[in-house]
Amino acid sequence: MKHIKGSSTIDAIDHDGKTLTVHFHGGSVYDFVNFPDDMHTKWIGHIDAGGSAGKWFHQHVKPHYEGKKRESR
């Protein structure tokens, strides 16, 4: 899991090779199935280069992959 520093929206992201899991600051967690490994690598590269995790998410993840919210425990 990669914790995102400086993001006002996203706390952490994780990818198991198939499913992208996004943890938001408000406590919500969403899973995006069939998320390609190369897209995850590009997102991490963008973040590591100082880019906005939230903007990348809204441009490259949300419009193209269906997310399912995890139930609260």
N, C-alpha and C. Protein backbone atom coordinates (compact mmCIF):
# COMPACT_ATOMS: atom_id res chain seq x y z
N MET A 1 0.84 -1.18 0.00
CA MET A 1 0.00 0.00 0.00
C MET A 1 0.89 1.24 0.00
N LYS A 2 0.51 2.20 -0.81
CA LYS A 2 1.25 3.46 -0.88
C LYS A 2 0.41 4.55 -0.24
N HIS A 3 0.94 5.15 0.82
CA HIS A 3 0.28 6.28 1.45
C HIS A 3 0.64 7.53 0.67
N ILE A 4 -0.36 8.34 0.41
CA ILE A 4 -0.18 9.52 -0.42
C ILE A 4 -0.01 10.75 0.47
N LYS A 5 1.15 11.35 0.41
CA LYS A 5 1.41 12.55 1.20
C LYS A 5 0.99 13.78 0.42
N GLY A 6 0.34 14.71 1.10
CA GLY A 6 -0.02 15.97 0.49
C GLY A 6 -1.31 15.97 -0.31
N SER A 7 -2.00 14.85 -0.40
CA SER A 7 -3.26 14.81 -1.14
C SER A 7 -4.40 15.21 -0.21
N SER A 8 -5.28 16.06 -0.70
CA SER A 8 -6.43 16.46 0.11
C SER A 8 -7.59 15.48 -0.04
N THR A 9 -7.47 14.54 -0.95
CA THR A 9 -8.56 13.61 -1.25
C THR A 9 -8.23 12.17 -0.91
N ILE A 10 -7.06 11.72 -1.36
CA ILE A 10 -6.71 10.30 -1.30
C ILE A 10 -5.66 10.05 -0.21
N ASP A 11 -5.97 9.09 0.66
CA ASP A 11 -5.07 8.73 1.75
C ASP A 11 -4.04 7.69 1.30
N ALA A 12 -4.52 6.67 0.56
CA ALA A 12 -3.62 5.59 0.14
C ALA A 12 -4.22 4.85 -1.04
N ILE A 13 -3.33 4.20 -1.81
CA ILE A 13 -3.77 3.33 -2.90
C ILE A 13 -3.00 2.02 -2.82
N ASP A 14 -3.65 0.97 -3.31
CA ASP A 14 -3.03 -0.35 -3.32
C ASP A 14 -3.48 -1.07 -4.58
N HIS A 15 -2.63 -1.94 -5.09
CA HIS A 15 -2.95 -2.70 -6.29
C HIS A 15 -2.38 -4.09 -6.14
N ASP A 16 -3.22 -5.10 -6.31
CA ASP A 16 -2.78 -6.49 -6.15
C ASP A 16 -2.52 -7.18 -7.48
N GLY A 17 -2.42 -6.38 -8.55
CA GLY A 17 -2.22 -6.95 -9.88
C GLY A 17 -3.50 -7.02 -10.68
N LYS A 18 -4.63 -6.91 -10.00
CA LYS A 18 -5.93 -6.95 -10.67
C LYS A 18 -6.87 -5.86 -10.15
N THR A 19 -6.91 -5.69 -8.85
CA THR A 19 -7.83 -4.74 -8.23
C THR A 19 -7.08 -3.56 -7.64
N LEU A 20 -7.53 -2.37 -8.00
CA LEU A 20 -7.02 -1.14 -7.41
C LEU A 20 -7.91 -0.79 -6.23
N THR A 21 -7.32 -0.53 -5.08
CA THR A 21 -8.06 -0.12 -3.91
C THR A 21 -7.64 1.29 -3.56
N VAL A 22 -8.62 2.18 -3.42
CA VAL A 22 -8.37 3.58 -3.12
C VAL A 22 -9.00 3.91 -1.78
N HIS A 23 -8.17 4.40 -0.85
CA HIS A 23 -8.61 4.81 0.49
C HIS A 23 -8.68 6.33 0.49
N PHE A 24 -9.87 6.86 0.77
CA PHE A 24 -10.07 8.30 0.80
C PHE A 24 -9.97 8.83 2.23
N HIS A 25 -9.64 10.10 2.37
CA HIS A 25 -9.47 10.70 3.69
C HIS A 25 -10.72 10.60 4.56
N GLY A 26 -11.88 10.64 3.99
CA GLY A 26 -13.11 10.56 4.77
C GLY A 26 -13.40 9.18 5.33
N GLY A 27 -12.58 8.19 4.97
CA GLY A 27 -12.77 6.83 5.45
C GLY A 27 -13.35 5.87 4.43
N SER A 28 -13.85 6.38 3.32
CA SER A 28 -14.40 5.51 2.28
C SER A 28 -13.28 4.76 1.57
N VAL A 29 -13.59 3.53 1.19
CA VAL A 29 -12.65 2.69 0.45
C VAL A 29 -13.39 2.14 -0.77
N TYR A 30 -12.76 2.28 -1.95
CA TYR A 30 -13.35 1.80 -3.19
C TYR A 30 -12.40 0.83 -3.87
N ASP A 31 -12.98 -0.22 -4.46
CA ASP A 31 -12.23 -1.19 -5.25
C ASP A 31 -12.59 -1.02 -6.72
N PHE A 32 -11.58 -1.05 -7.57
CA PHE A 32 -11.75 -0.96 -9.02
C PHE A 32 -11.15 -2.24 -9.61
N VAL A 33 -12.02 -3.17 -10.04
CA VAL A 33 -11.53 -4.45 -10.54
C VAL A 33 -11.02 -4.30 -11.97
N ASN A 34 -10.16 -5.22 -12.36
CA ASN A 34 -9.55 -5.24 -13.69
C ASN A 34 -8.79 -3.96 -14.01
N PHE A 35 -8.15 -3.40 -13.01
CA PHE A 35 -7.35 -2.20 -13.21
C PHE A 35 -5.94 -2.64 -13.63
N PRO A 36 -5.49 -2.23 -14.81
CA PRO A 36 -4.22 -2.72 -15.34
C PRO A 36 -3.01 -2.30 -14.50
N ASP A 37 -2.08 -3.21 -14.40
CA ASP A 37 -0.86 -2.97 -13.64
C ASP A 37 -0.08 -1.78 -14.21
N ASP A 38 -0.06 -1.63 -15.54
CA ASP A 38 0.69 -0.51 -16.12
C ASP A 38 0.06 0.84 -15.77
N MET A 39 -1.25 0.88 -15.61
CA MET A 39 -1.91 2.13 -15.19
C MET A 39 -1.54 2.46 -13.75
N HIS A 40 -1.47 1.45 -12.92
CA HIS A 40 -1.06 1.66 -11.53
C HIS A 40 0.37 2.20 -11.49
N THR A 41 1.24 1.62 -12.29
CA THR A 41 2.64 2.07 -12.35
C THR A 41 2.72 3.52 -12.82
N LYS A 42 1.92 3.89 -13.82
CA LYS A 42 1.90 5.28 -14.30
C LYS A 42 1.42 6.23 -13.21
N TRP A 43 0.40 5.81 -12.46
CA TRP A 43 -0.13 6.67 -11.40
C TRP A 43 0.92 6.88 -10.30
N ILE A 44 1.58 5.81 -9.91
CA ILE A 44 2.63 5.92 -8.89
C ILE A 44 3.74 6.84 -9.39
N GLY A 45 4.14 6.70 -10.64
CA GLY A 45 5.16 7.57 -11.22
C GLY A 45 4.74 9.02 -11.21
N HIS A 46 3.47 9.27 -11.51
CA HIS A 46 2.93 10.63 -11.49
C HIS A 46 3.00 11.21 -10.08
N ILE A 47 2.59 10.42 -9.10
CA ILE A 47 2.61 10.86 -7.70
C ILE A 47 4.05 11.11 -7.25
N ASP A 48 4.94 10.17 -7.55
CA ASP A 48 6.34 10.30 -7.13
C ASP A 48 7.03 11.50 -7.77
N ALA A 49 6.53 11.93 -8.93
CA ALA A 49 7.09 13.11 -9.61
C ALA A 49 6.47 14.41 -9.09
N GLY A 50 5.61 14.31 -8.08
CA GLY A 50 5.01 15.49 -7.49
C GLY A 50 3.65 15.86 -8.04
N GLY A 51 3.08 14.99 -8.88
CA GLY A 51 1.77 15.26 -9.46
C GLY A 51 0.65 15.01 -8.47
N SER A 52 -0.51 15.56 -8.76
CA SER A 52 -1.69 15.42 -7.91
C SER A 52 -2.31 14.04 -8.07
N ALA A 53 -2.43 13.33 -6.95
CA ALA A 53 -3.06 12.01 -6.97
C ALA A 53 -4.55 12.13 -7.28
N GLY A 54 -5.20 13.15 -6.73
CA GLY A 54 -6.63 13.34 -6.94
C GLY A 54 -6.97 13.69 -8.38
N LYS A 55 -6.21 14.59 -8.97
CA LYS A 55 -6.47 14.96 -10.36
C LYS A 55 -6.27 13.77 -11.28
N TRP A 56 -5.22 12.99 -11.07
CA TRP A 56 -4.95 11.80 -11.89
C TRP A 56 -6.10 10.81 -11.75
N PHE A 57 -6.55 10.62 -10.51
CA PHE A 57 -7.67 9.72 -10.25
C PHE A 57 -8.91 10.15 -11.04
N HIS A 58 -9.24 11.45 -10.98
CA HIS A 58 -10.44 11.95 -11.64
C HIS A 58 -10.33 11.95 -13.17
N GLN A 59 -9.11 11.95 -13.71
CA GLN A 59 -8.93 11.92 -15.16
C GLN A 59 -8.79 10.50 -15.72
N HIS A 60 -8.11 9.63 -14.98
CA HIS A 60 -7.72 8.34 -15.54
C HIS A 60 -8.38 7.11 -14.91
N VAL A 61 -8.94 7.26 -13.72
CA VAL A 61 -9.55 6.10 -13.06
C VAL A 61 -11.07 6.22 -13.06
N LYS A 62 -11.58 7.24 -12.42
CA LYS A 62 -13.03 7.36 -12.21
C LYS A 62 -13.86 7.29 -13.49
N PRO A 63 -13.45 7.96 -14.58
CA PRO A 63 -14.30 7.90 -15.79
C PRO A 63 -14.21 6.59 -16.57
N HIS A 64 -13.20 5.77 -16.27
CA HIS A 64 -12.95 4.60 -17.11
C HIS A 64 -13.13 3.25 -16.41
N TYR A 65 -13.18 3.26 -15.09
CA TYR A 65 -13.27 2.00 -14.33
C TYR A 65 -14.38 2.14 -13.30
N GLU A 66 -15.16 1.07 -13.15
CA GLU A 66 -16.25 1.09 -12.19
C GLU A 66 -15.73 0.77 -10.80
N GLY A 67 -16.02 1.64 -9.88
CA GLY A 67 -15.60 1.44 -8.50
C GLY A 67 -16.75 0.95 -7.65
N LYS A 68 -16.41 0.08 -6.72
CA LYS A 68 -17.42 -0.43 -5.79
C LYS A 68 -16.99 -0.07 -4.38
N LYS A 69 -17.87 0.62 -3.68
CA LYS A 69 -17.57 1.05 -2.32
C LYS A 69 -17.64 -0.13 -1.37
N ARG A 70 -16.63 -0.23 -0.52
CA ARG A 70 -16.66 -1.28 0.51
C ARG A 70 -17.61 -0.88 1.61
N GLU A 71 -18.26 -1.86 2.17
CA GLU A 71 -19.18 -1.61 3.28
C GLU A 71 -18.37 -1.26 4.52
N SER A 72 -18.91 -0.36 5.33
CA SER A 72 -18.27 0.00 6.60
C SER A 72 -18.40 -1.14 7.57
N ARG A 73 -17.40 -1.28 8.40
CA ARG A 73 -17.43 -2.36 9.39
C ARG A 73 -17.91 -1.86 10.72
